[in-house]
C-alpha positions as MATLAB code, in Angstrom:
seq = 'MGRFGASYYPFQMMGNPSGDDDSGISSSKAKKKKVVIVGAGIGGLATAARIKASTFLNDCEVTIVEKNAEIGGRCGSFSHTLEGIGTFRHEKGPSLLLLPDIYHEIFKYCSKSGDKVANDYGLKMAQCVPAYQVVFEDGSKLNVGFPRQPGSEMTLEELESRRIMDSFEQGGSMKWDDYMRATSAFLDCGLPNFIEQRFDLASFPSFIQEALRDFGKAWPLKPHSEVLDAIFESEKLKALASFQDLYVGLEPYRNSAKVGGGVFQSTAPAVFGLLAAIELHPSNRKSGVFAPVGGFRTVSQALGELGKELGTTVKLDTMVTSIEEDGVYIQHNDDKDGVEFLPADLIVCNADLPYATKSLLDRPKSASMKTGIFDWDHQFSFSSGVIAFHWCTNRRCDDLNTHNVFLIAGSRPQAELSWKTLRTNDNEDVDETTPFNFYVHRASDTDPSAAPDGYDSIMVLVPCRTLLRDADCAKLPRDEAMQKYQEQFSEEVIAKARKAVFQRLSVFESLKDLEQDILDEVVDTPATWADQFHVGAGTPFALSHGFAQLSLTRPGAGYSKDNKSPNLLYCGASSRPGNGVPLVLIGAKQVAEKAIAKLAQDEDR';
ca = [
     102.450   41.933   62.481;
     102.288   44.291   59.315;
     105.412   43.069   58.099;
     106.529   42.789   54.372;
     107.175   39.509   53.067;
     110.777   39.291   52.342;
     113.599   40.806   54.367;
     114.853   42.676   50.895;
     112.353   44.177   48.553;
     113.077   47.028   46.124;
     110.257   49.392   45.398;
     109.898   49.961   41.851;
     111.528   53.386   40.593;
     108.341   55.417   39.484;
     108.255   58.807   37.501;
     108.669   62.233   39.201;
     105.816   63.217   41.596;
     104.217   66.769   40.915;
     105.141   69.590   43.428;
     107.078   72.193   44.011;
     111.284   72.079   43.487;
     112.320   73.504   47.040;
     115.823   73.197   46.046;
     115.572   75.760   43.036;
     117.795   73.566   40.994;
     116.674   72.011   37.796;
     116.547   68.245   37.397;
     118.263   68.088   33.886;
     121.187   69.411   36.257;
     120.985   66.297   38.750;
     122.942   63.363   38.798;
     122.082   60.143   40.489;
     122.738   60.373   44.039;
     122.825   57.745   46.644;
     121.434   58.505   50.236;
     120.998   55.710   52.942;
     118.953   55.900   55.866;
     119.643   54.121   58.831;
     116.146   52.592   60.408;
     113.189   52.470   58.766;
     111.048   54.392   61.979;
     108.563   57.074   61.232;
     111.601   59.574   60.789;
     113.034   57.522   58.318;
     110.515   56.125   56.408;
     108.904   60.234   56.189;
     112.383   61.751   55.473;
     113.154   58.727   52.639;
     109.622   59.652   50.925;
     110.322   64.022   51.021;
     113.737   63.299   49.293;
     112.211   61.104   46.750;
     109.284   63.515   46.143;
     112.125   66.104   45.350;
     111.734   66.878   41.481;
     115.761   68.002   42.075;
     116.171   64.302   43.583;
     113.896   61.894   41.388;
     116.323   59.799   40.347;
     118.356   59.901   43.654;
     118.671   56.368   44.945;
     117.469   56.178   48.762;
     117.876   52.964   50.612;
     116.506   52.533   54.066;
     118.502   49.787   56.263;
     116.268   48.566   59.034;
     117.653   45.878   61.581;
     114.083   44.490   62.217;
     111.953   42.347   60.361;
     109.406   45.015   59.608;
     109.317   49.040   58.842;
     107.761   51.597   61.485;
     110.370   50.815   64.820;
     108.431   51.931   67.652;
     105.264   53.223   65.997;
     103.711   50.012   65.093;
     101.649   47.068   66.557;
     101.977   43.267   67.194;
      99.237   40.486   67.866;
      98.735   37.249   69.628;
      96.605   35.162   68.245;
      95.064   32.432   70.768;
      93.703   29.184   69.617;
      89.838   28.883   69.835;
      89.271   32.462   70.603;
      91.041   35.021   67.846;
      93.806   37.746   67.638;
      94.631   40.127   69.792;
      96.253   43.511   68.825;
      98.336   45.616   71.084;
     100.858   48.543   70.544;
     104.401   48.701   70.379;
     104.861   52.331   71.710;
     102.495   55.239   70.797;
      98.489   54.600   71.469;
      97.095   57.880   70.757;
      97.318   60.174   67.797;
      97.296   63.721   67.919;
      97.531   66.904   65.540;
      96.111   64.706   62.143;
      96.709   67.438   59.663;
     100.522   66.656   60.348;
     100.033   63.177   59.273;
      97.886   64.099   56.137;
     100.413   66.863   54.586;
     103.168   64.367   54.260;
     100.934   62.613   52.052;
      99.779   65.357   50.549;
     103.080   66.697   49.782;
     104.806   63.499   48.473;
     102.086   61.746   46.645;
     101.909   61.591   42.829;
      99.109   63.374   42.265;
      99.667   65.739   45.006;
      96.231   65.634   46.415;
      96.179   62.681   48.312;
      95.838   62.127   52.333;
      96.386   59.513   54.788;
      92.850   57.632   54.168;
      94.137   56.880   50.364;
      96.906   54.858   51.930;
      95.040   52.981   54.402;
      95.416   55.505   57.582;
      92.051   56.237   58.632;
      92.167   57.904   62.335;
      88.875   57.832   64.664;
      88.461   60.641   66.976;
      88.150   59.725   70.682;
      85.267   61.088   72.675;
      85.690   62.383   75.835;
      89.457   61.768   75.048;
      90.756   60.471   78.400;
      89.108   59.171   81.615;
      91.242   60.246   84.437;
      91.097   58.281   87.958;
      92.222   59.235   91.231;
      93.323   57.143   93.979;
      90.681   57.717   95.693;
      88.041   56.167   93.324;
      87.108   59.490   91.845;
      87.355   60.158   88.312;
      85.902   62.399   85.576;
      86.095   62.157   81.755;
      87.855   65.383   80.238;
      88.312   66.014   76.364;
      85.190   66.941   74.449;
      85.311   68.816   71.299;
      82.607   71.045   70.247;
      82.563   74.023   68.038;
      82.645   77.171   69.137;
      79.522   78.657   70.795;
      77.897   75.479   70.849;
      76.275   74.033   74.033;
      77.781   71.197   76.293;
      76.759   67.458   76.157;
      75.561   66.378   79.279;
      78.708   64.419   79.439;
      80.732   67.135   79.707;
      78.470   68.922   82.180;
      79.090   66.197   84.686;
      82.457   66.482   83.884;
      82.092   70.288   84.998;
      80.643   69.126   87.715;
      82.949   67.184   89.406;
      85.623   69.527   88.811;
      83.570   71.891   90.838;
      83.548   69.764   93.422;
      87.021   69.598   93.727;
      87.411   72.980   94.644;
      85.012   75.756   94.218;
      84.660   77.390   90.474;
      87.104   74.582   89.280;
      85.114   74.092   85.761;
      85.737   78.141   85.658;
      89.644   77.788   86.400;
      90.005   74.911   84.130;
      88.344   77.435   81.372;
      91.309   79.717   82.161;
      93.989   77.326   82.247;
      92.757   76.172   78.591;
      92.823   79.603   76.923;
      96.253   80.014   78.581;
      97.368   76.512   77.172;
      95.658   77.177   73.836;
      97.635   80.739   73.396;
     100.627   78.445   73.806;
      99.869   75.756   71.354;
      98.946   78.653   68.568;
     102.143   80.073   69.104;
     104.637   77.337   69.965;
     103.735   74.921   67.104;
     104.647   76.644   64.144;
     107.320   79.290   65.502;
     109.110   76.775   67.903;
     108.482   73.410   66.611;
     107.808   73.885   63.186;
     110.364   76.629   62.873;
     108.133   79.114   60.335;
     107.736   82.243   61.526;
     103.515   83.136   62.611;
     103.736   86.562   63.801;
      99.637   86.643   63.969;
     100.050   84.344   66.572;
     102.101   86.566   69.035;
      99.817   88.778   70.254;
      97.358   86.129   71.878;
     100.488   84.322   73.450;
     102.095   87.843   74.819;
      98.671   88.589   76.482;
      98.011   85.028   78.565;
     101.993   84.948   79.268;
     101.523   88.693   80.977;
      97.859   88.415   81.906;
      97.334   88.800   86.216;
     100.935   89.559   86.505;
     102.468   86.876   84.660;
     100.300   84.422   86.375;
     100.909   81.779   83.459;
     104.239   82.666   82.725;
     105.408   80.064   80.394;
     108.875   79.924   81.348;
     108.372   79.201   84.931;
     108.137   75.492   86.470;
     104.739   74.433   85.573;
     103.670   73.726   89.156;
     103.766   77.466   90.087;
     101.344   78.387   87.560;
      99.245   75.652   88.489;
      99.555   76.757   92.053;
      98.216   80.358   91.135;
      95.297   78.935   89.322;
      94.014   75.877   91.241;
      93.677   74.912   95.070;
      92.819   71.598   94.303;
      95.781   68.797   93.932;
      93.416   66.609   91.447;
      92.960   69.806   89.064;
      96.760   70.448   88.932;
      97.275   66.766   88.432;
      94.868   66.924   85.766;
      96.614   69.680   83.878;
      99.763   68.590   83.746;
      99.869   64.677   83.653;
     100.694   65.090   80.024;
     104.269   66.355   80.868;
     105.222   62.916   81.302;
     105.100   62.276   77.510;
     108.144   64.594   77.310;
     109.991   62.932   80.514;
     109.337   65.769   83.058;
     107.690   66.125   86.166;
     105.556   69.207   86.714;
     106.634   70.118   90.243;
     109.524   72.585   90.873;
     112.804   70.744   91.961;
     114.537   73.255   94.356;
     117.571   71.512   94.055;
     117.955   72.415   90.468;
     118.534   75.762   88.806;
     115.967   77.629   87.731;
     113.425   74.833   89.654;
     114.850   72.340   87.331;
     113.489   73.657   83.920;
     116.658   73.261   82.597;
     116.880   69.542   83.323;
     113.646   67.442   84.895;
     111.057   70.108   85.584;
     108.769   70.709   82.657;
     108.442   74.605   82.030;
     104.374   76.108   81.980;
     104.693   76.253   77.984;
     104.464   72.660   77.945;
     100.731   73.140   78.847;
     100.196   73.339   75.268;
      99.950   69.708   75.561;
      97.269   69.790   77.404;
      95.507   71.996   74.809;
      96.677   69.862   72.126;
      94.336   67.148   73.601;
      91.579   68.823   75.831;
      90.661   72.228   74.295;
      87.043   71.967   73.404;
      87.356   74.159   70.498;
      91.032   74.666   69.409;
      90.759   73.271   65.354;
      94.162   71.818   66.376;
      92.766   69.824   69.469;
      91.468   66.189   69.832;
      92.832   62.928   70.621;
      92.460   60.299   67.896;
      93.054   56.293   67.276;
      94.272   55.138   64.095;
      91.955   52.463   62.838;
      93.754   48.829   62.831;
      96.337   50.264   65.532;
      99.613   52.306   64.655;
     100.750   49.602   62.203;
      98.294   51.510   59.746;
     100.762   54.736   60.226;
     103.989   52.930   59.158;
     102.186   50.778   56.737;
     100.651   53.996   55.074;
     104.315   55.579   54.673;
     105.703   52.319   53.383;
     103.236   52.560   50.560;
     103.943   55.984   49.835;
     107.552   55.100   49.743;
     106.399   52.196   47.457;
     104.980   54.488   45.077;
     108.364   56.454   45.056;
     110.564   53.977   44.350;
     112.200   53.777   47.857;
     114.467   50.668   48.542;
     114.291   48.649   51.960;
     116.576   46.373   53.370;
     114.806   44.298   56.237;
     116.790   42.093   58.892;
     119.435   44.012   58.581;
     121.878   45.866   60.932;
     124.084   48.787   60.470;
     127.363   47.880   62.467;
     128.975   51.228   61.818;
     128.623   54.910   60.232;
     131.590   56.087   57.969;
     132.103   59.551   56.209;
     131.020   57.659   52.629;
     128.592   55.138   53.939;
     127.835   52.443   56.294;
     128.813   48.847   57.309;
     125.787   46.401   57.173;
     125.078   43.096   58.677;
     122.181   41.155   57.440;
     120.639   39.141   60.555;
     121.143   35.705   58.872;
     124.876   36.152   58.153;
     126.923   36.974   61.653;
     129.967   36.637   59.801;
     129.444   38.707   56.897;
     129.341   42.310   56.500;
     128.989   44.714   53.474;
     129.678   48.280   52.972;
     126.706   50.351   51.330;
     128.361   53.632   49.864;
     126.564   57.071   50.460;
     126.657   60.468   49.593;
     124.604   61.254   51.906;
     123.437   59.237   55.488;
     120.336   60.078   57.368;
     120.334   58.307   60.541;
     116.947   57.746   62.003;
     118.484   55.613   64.754;
     118.270   57.110   68.664;
     121.288   59.879   68.324;
     122.654   58.744   71.819;
     122.925   55.173   70.742;
     124.238   56.333   67.191;
     127.145   58.558   68.507;
     128.593   55.774   70.540;
     127.572   52.555   69.088;
     127.858   53.558   65.213;
     130.319   56.631   65.128;
     132.187   56.720   68.212;
     133.143   52.700   68.403;
     135.827   51.501   70.275;
     138.702   50.822   68.360;
     138.727   47.033   69.494;
     135.304   46.548   67.866;
     135.158   44.509   64.630;
     132.688   45.916   61.935;
     131.241   42.520   61.769;
     130.337   43.120   65.545;
     127.176   45.161   66.550;
     127.420   46.881   69.723;
     125.267   48.650   72.159;
     126.446   51.815   73.922;
     124.801   54.937   74.303;
     125.943   58.815   75.341;
     124.906   59.030   78.842;
     125.696   62.619   78.944;
     122.394   63.654   77.370;
     119.110   63.787   79.902;
     116.657   61.015   79.377;
     112.960   60.511   79.795;
     112.006   57.717   82.158;
     111.561   54.420   81.446;
     108.884   52.286   81.122;
     107.185   48.627   82.533;
     104.415   47.774   79.661;
     101.641   45.246   80.404;
      99.996   43.784   77.125;
      97.212   41.789   78.212;
      94.440   39.620   76.320;
      91.336   39.612   79.091;
      88.866   36.590   78.718;
      85.954   39.202   79.046;
      85.430   43.174   78.244;
      86.318   45.931   80.573;
      84.214   48.343   79.889;
      84.449   50.806   82.586;
      87.801   51.547   80.521;
      87.596   54.312   77.791;
      90.301   53.933   75.144;
      92.872   56.246   76.829;
      92.673   56.199   80.614;
      95.116   57.664   83.226;
      95.554   56.838   86.805;
      96.836   59.900   88.868;
      97.941   60.661   92.526;
      96.819   63.651   93.957;
      95.508   63.007   97.751;
      97.742   65.363   99.006;
     101.060   67.490   97.645;
     103.514   65.158   99.104;
     102.187   62.070   97.489;
     101.321   63.912   94.374;
     105.107   64.926   94.162;
     106.295   61.607   95.476;
     104.148   60.315   92.495;
     106.778   61.703   89.867;
     110.201   60.342   91.804;
     111.205   58.339   89.023;
     111.392   61.486   86.757;
     113.111   63.339   89.544;
     115.728   60.933   90.462;
     115.765   58.246   87.538;
     118.085   56.392   90.419;
     118.570   52.756   91.502;
     115.079   52.607   93.013;
     112.344   50.659   91.440;
     108.965   51.344   91.914;
     107.002   49.192   94.160;
     103.763   48.606   95.901;
     104.201   51.084   98.890;
     105.236   53.985   96.092;
     102.772   56.117   94.816;
     102.775   56.448   90.783;
     100.842   57.972   87.925;
     100.431   55.221   85.200;
      98.420   55.185   81.527;
      95.712   52.347   80.359;
      95.064   51.526   76.748;
      91.873   49.894   75.799;
      91.764   50.078   72.184;
      88.634   48.219   71.428;
      86.641   51.010   72.745;
      87.257   52.669   69.747;
      88.528   50.246   67.282;
      86.521   46.942   68.056;
      89.023   45.063   65.455;
      91.853   45.294   68.425;
      90.250   42.278   70.254;
      87.886   39.131   69.686;
      83.954   39.772   70.376;
      83.566   39.710   74.242;
      87.213   39.818   74.925;
      89.597   42.662   75.209;
      93.449   44.161   74.475;
      94.823   46.150   77.567;
      97.977   47.848   77.838;
      99.470   49.168   80.950;
     102.268   51.669   80.922;
     104.448   52.249   84.280;
     106.898   54.683   84.536;
     110.312   53.495   86.074;
     113.956   54.120   85.723;
     116.027   53.707   82.716;
     118.855   51.355   82.081;
     121.686   52.166   83.899;
     124.926   52.026   81.421;
     127.350   49.557   82.123;
     130.246   50.731   80.523;
     132.066   47.260   80.404;
     129.093   45.966   78.299;
     130.584   48.363   75.586;
     133.120   46.395   74.901;
     131.029   43.113   74.386;
     129.038   41.840   71.434;
     125.630   43.332   71.095;
     123.639   39.925   72.286;
     126.089   39.464   75.378;
     125.502   43.328   76.164;
     121.588   43.212   75.558;
     121.639   40.137   78.218;
     123.024   41.704   80.906;
     120.756   44.791   80.638;
     117.771   42.438   80.635;
     118.986   41.537   84.399;
     118.763   44.539   85.648;
     114.624   44.213   85.248;
     114.133   41.165   87.274;
     110.732   39.411   87.810;
     110.628   40.469   91.020;
     109.967   44.360   89.884;
     108.052   43.840   87.197;
     105.446   41.344   89.791;
     106.031   44.296   92.338;
     104.446   46.833   89.556;
     101.834   44.471   88.401;
     100.724   43.839   91.902;
     100.325   47.757   92.401;
      98.640   48.443   89.397;
      95.954   45.620   89.976;
      95.523   47.353   93.286;
      94.655   50.532   91.608;
      92.570   49.136   88.989;
      90.338   47.732   91.716;
      88.774   50.827   92.419;
      86.370   49.747   89.650;
      84.221   47.006   91.324;
      84.419   45.230   87.709;
      88.193   45.415   87.601;
      88.455   43.507   91.181;
      89.109   40.279   89.535;
      91.024   41.405   86.587;
      94.284   39.302   87.303;
      92.023   35.859   87.133;
      90.918   36.881   83.976;
      94.222   37.133   82.020;
      94.753   34.708   79.327;
      97.903   36.152   77.942;
     100.808   38.443   79.013;
     103.703   40.269   77.206;
     105.839   42.448   79.406;
     108.400   44.896   78.035;
     111.072   46.763   80.327;
     113.556   49.290   78.997;
     115.861   46.394   78.442;
     112.979   45.682   75.679;
     113.198   48.633   73.931;
     116.654   48.804   74.048;
     116.814   45.572   72.567;
     114.376   45.803   69.743;
     114.969   49.634   68.795;
     118.418   50.381   70.177;
     117.226   53.315   72.401;
     119.315   54.876   74.344;
     119.059   54.357   77.936;
     116.223   52.019   76.834;
     113.339   54.884   77.101;
     110.805   54.972   74.114;
     110.333   58.566   74.762;
     113.884   59.208   74.119;
     115.417   62.220   75.096;
     113.915   64.419   77.965;
     112.682   68.019   76.624;
     113.987   70.156   79.484;
     115.467   73.830   78.453;
     118.956   72.320   77.716;
     117.185   70.112   75.429;
     114.737   72.015   73.923;
     114.197   73.577   70.263;
     117.384   74.994   69.373;
     119.241   73.217   72.483;
     117.988   69.935   71.242;
     120.604   68.058   69.058;
     119.732   69.394   65.213;
     119.871   67.465   62.117;
     123.309   68.330   61.626;
     124.783   67.420   65.556;
     128.158   66.739   65.610;
     130.567   66.828   68.901;
     133.453   66.774   66.454;
     132.451   68.129   63.308;
     134.139   64.781   61.429;
     130.828   63.880   59.708;
     129.688   66.546   57.319;
     127.523   63.903   55.330;
     125.216   62.752   57.940;
     122.238   63.981   59.015;
     120.056   63.058   62.492;
     116.054   62.428   62.393;
     114.186   61.122   64.983;
     112.757   61.320   68.343;
     115.783   62.042   70.049;
     116.596   65.064   67.992;
     115.075   68.367   67.153;
     112.255   69.104   67.462;
     111.550   65.979   69.752;
     109.938   62.650   70.252;
     106.066   61.950   69.647;
     104.994   60.857   66.000;
     103.770   64.565   64.853;
     106.826   66.146   65.940;
     109.210   63.376   64.287;
     107.242   63.678   60.938;
     107.907   67.557   61.635;
     111.351   66.917   61.847;
     111.760   64.617   59.117;
     110.352   67.546   56.963;
     113.213   69.415   58.384;
     115.559   67.034   57.881;
     114.928   66.505   54.140;
     115.201   70.070   53.384;
     118.567   69.916   54.595;
     119.538   66.706   52.562;
     117.748   68.395   49.223;
     119.758   71.494   49.958;
     122.983   69.638   50.695;
     122.833   67.381   47.540;
     122.147   70.492   45.604;
     125.041   72.248   46.924;
     127.257   69.017   46.506;
     125.914   68.867   42.603;
     127.105   72.687   42.257;
     130.838   72.123   43.213;
];
């Protein structure tokens, strides 16, 4: 499982790493400060490393408190060993790696020598070519995402993909190129200016040109479907160009019942086409889908090694029960009756923001500091929930790529219905009669170490509703509340989703009998993610990214409803800039800069 051996381990304090001092304060003025970080997910690990790498704060005590027995949070892997066969590896959350330069940057910036990259800490990234296999309900399929140098010839496999696009509609492949050109401009401008929050003037001319071209055909603030309708006729190509909207918790289709067609809440604005460019553009240097060799556990392990080098301290198997202005109350998992106060000059909360604001800050007055609770601020808009099936199979599934998406696009009404979960997020569960889009991960196609030779590890992600908040559960001890939330996803609901998946997989002749070839199954529901990772509403994708929760409208590092938490900063997927490991790493950089500046300011008082 990639966990460290002890439930509490101090990383040895090291000397000051080389690098620029962003604070502008001489290290000679610095006094020892105490920083507590709630949660050892990617955001917490990266923020801790950046704070420790600051010259000004080189002797700052940084302690991460983590409720689980290992670091990484949702970004990690778990293993199942079957006697006589071997070990199968599955991903807890992320399964595709994007924007590798963002991963390399934190290691280069924070490493003692200042010239190391992710590989030096055991994180190796292999590109997946093609990026995806896309499978439609009628059995038609194609591969997409073929990286190449500008001007270079296409491979036979890419030419075949373009032939299939042309079979969907006349000139389909040329229209795809047109769409990729627009989304590439959105990516080149959107990533630095609106996500990384660094002004890049040179990227604006292309962005504006694409936004205004052909009378605003690809205007980025329109509902995504309006731009797709202006470019494509085929519902299949429209689905192919927009399935990434699921990752940010939005649907591509205009919702006429909502203001602005839904772009403030549940509908993706067209600018999110930049996600397609990140994954599928053939020659944009930022593009490409990768897999971490050894699974996503290697991402958190690499950041753990970086923290060890810098001198971070981690308390595992320890849950924060309350955040106060001057520290946190913690409870060790093996001591349910004991509670300890951990003082801090600054607190960085990497726990999911909607959960933290209700369960760690705005706790019921009757709740004891010894009692962890589970509640969340339901005034936010959330991404979808997920039912995840993790299968160990007794044969290889060679018809599947590393990344596969199964899409509904037979007609416009059916295509829109397949996104119903994201539109309503009500008490209706997916079943075999409701069309839905889903994702299948076969890690061994890129990384054979994911399964024993001749076998396979398969993960299926089916979108579903989130947890329905029960106000009475907020009054219960955490474990009792979790038990009640588990009941929201019955075996009947799970069985219906499983049956529908097998039916859709059967478009492949080789997968028609896959159900009888499953040796072991692990199922996760929104209640699982709530229990393991304390995510609000049980969604692994965090808050959705409609305009009401996007960029400056998304909760920032200093989010506070009542301004009563001056020593508290937030990082992670539900805060700015958003979800996905690269965005969380960017957010951690921004939060660390604020933390260093705040500690420097306090020192000057």
